[in-house]
Amino acid sequence: MPYLASRRNLLAAAAVAAVTAAGGGSAAVGAHRAPHPPGRAARRVLGGMSMAEKVGQLFVSRVYGHSATDPDPADAEQNLALFGVRTAAELVSRYHLGGIIYFAWAHNTRTPHQIAALSAGLQEAARTTGSRIPLLLSTDQEHGIVARIGKPATLLPGAMALGAAGSTAAAGRSARIAGAELAAMGIRQDYAPVADVNVNPANPVIGVRSFGSDPQAVAALAAAQIGGYQDAGVAATAKHFPGHGDTETDSHVGLPVIRHSRAQWEELDEPPFRAAVRAGVDAVMTAHIVFPALDPSGDPATLSRPIVTGILRERLGFRGVVVTDALDMAGVRQKYGDERVPVLALLAGCDQLLNPPDLALAHRSVLAAVEAGELSEARIDESVLRILELKARRGLFEAMSGEPDAAVDATVGVPDHLAAADEIAAATTTLLANPAGLLPFDAGEAPRLLVTGTDPVSPTGTTGPPTAVLARELTAQGCRATAAPPARAVAAAAGQAAVLVCTYNVPEGESAQRTLVADLLATGVPVVLLAVRNPYDPARLPACAAELATYSWTDVEMRAAARVLTGAVRPSGRLPVPVPGRYPLGHGLTY
């Protein structure tokens, strides 16, 4: 279709403008994207390290608690049970850790000020004990449906929402905002962007975390986000290599097998990672997936030398840090035991070993492999040098200036960032169907609207519930909107101008969500469907008076949807994936 062709051309042009393809690995925009050869300073640091300190630098671990030195008693007990120490500072000192990953469930991410204090405390522990090497503090702040840090930090549209907007400028802007806020809290590595191309509607783990199903569009948007993060001083991490977009198994709980041929991989999965390398991405995360066309051994990619070294290092020319996906995930633990996995990952060519289930065992196993000659000291030095260079590139060896609280106050959740999030989100909502012209609602007539449907838990625990947020924003726009739970929705529909129903990953066949939509349609009141996660829901439900996709249920996307519903903003999002049997790639209506 003409629209899709022109959109692909625009995105491809943006990608070319953002990165320089080629040959000698020429720089893209900004010196931070140029190749970074090992520096003398990093080599000097490496030369003064013991083998135990070198091995410690390879590990990025979880730890429980909101404070480096004074966790809550329950968190201290959890650390003692898992690691044999009570505090995060003790953990850093005992294992000479290279990094810590923050999780909300580990109570690391309560508030921006608390996070900044935790980061400062951890860095103090790293600089005053052991090898005195600063930590690379990291988290999964993809935005959209995966975010570890919530309000009052700025929450931005996720990848597929940005794919619907189709703007590399917006993608880069969102990453610069996200990166600046992470850096202010002391976090200098984000496990984002997702570079997977989501071509399977049944994918249970990627879905809207992907920019879409068009490899060139994904490549352009991923490259733009890499530039944004790294301009803000935060290491971007393209994931999950060699591509997790066509699977029906979640690698957290099983071992997915990708059936693409080598030619299909080169056409579908490779382009975003190639673009990421050309954009100078600091890190690439591996996937716990079996990809027989790339390595017939049956080993997951994380443990595959043909994939990590042969393809990522040699074919794509990546010279940065390769980080494993979390080593406590089932996908990497099924074939080999926890003692062997870290060693095999290093032999494959990985550098950072993320979140092993048993840190003491993993640390011992790598040391033992060095002592036995299975891993050479030169191989360990190679990875440690890459990690040290990354830390130097992100300014971690420089003396920290200013107060953490001041940086948080000046950066995190500031009005300019919140306004930018709303502006970016306004272009993401996709109007899929409006056959009778029900939308936009005329807010001047104060129509009565009922909002119901699924209320998924907020990714951060700090937003929502989405039906209440949508009703509140519709009311702010001039409508008379109320929210009701599904059990009361049919009875409450009488007398309403329309019922808006939020759906969330509707399964094939009969389901409670399908029954709710059918019962609401039977009332005769116009029904507006909002798919608040994967946009495939309309194909699994009866046709409604209007249908929209929001790609996330966070407040910023619910506010954007309300503005589209009332005509305060004209819908401009376009489907970044096809909805089989209903809507093609690139579909989207406007007023």
PDB file of C-alpha atoms in Angstrom, residues 30 33 238 280 361 389 433 476 538 580:
ATOM      1  CA  GLY A  30      28.026  11.894  18.055  1.00  0.00           C
ATOM      2  CA  ARG A  33      28.906   6.059  18.820  1.00  0.00           C
ATOM      3  CA  ALA A 238      20.068  -3.983  22.359  1.00  0.00           C
ATOM      4  CA  GLY A 280      27.699   2.233  18.485  1.00  0.00           C
ATOM      5  CA  LEU A 361      28.472 -21.177  42.882  1.00  0.00           C
ATOM      6  CA  GLU A 389      36.130   0.591  29.037  1.00  0.00           C
ATOM      7  CA  ALA A 433     -12.271   1.209  13.213  1.00  0.00           C
ATOM      8  CA  ALA A 476     -11.518  16.305  32.449  1.00  0.00           C
ATOM      9  CA  PRO A 538     -10.028  -7.104  17.731  1.00  0.00           C
ATOM     10  CA  PRO A 580      -4.347 -11.181  11.142  1.00  0.00           C
TER      11      PRO A 580
END
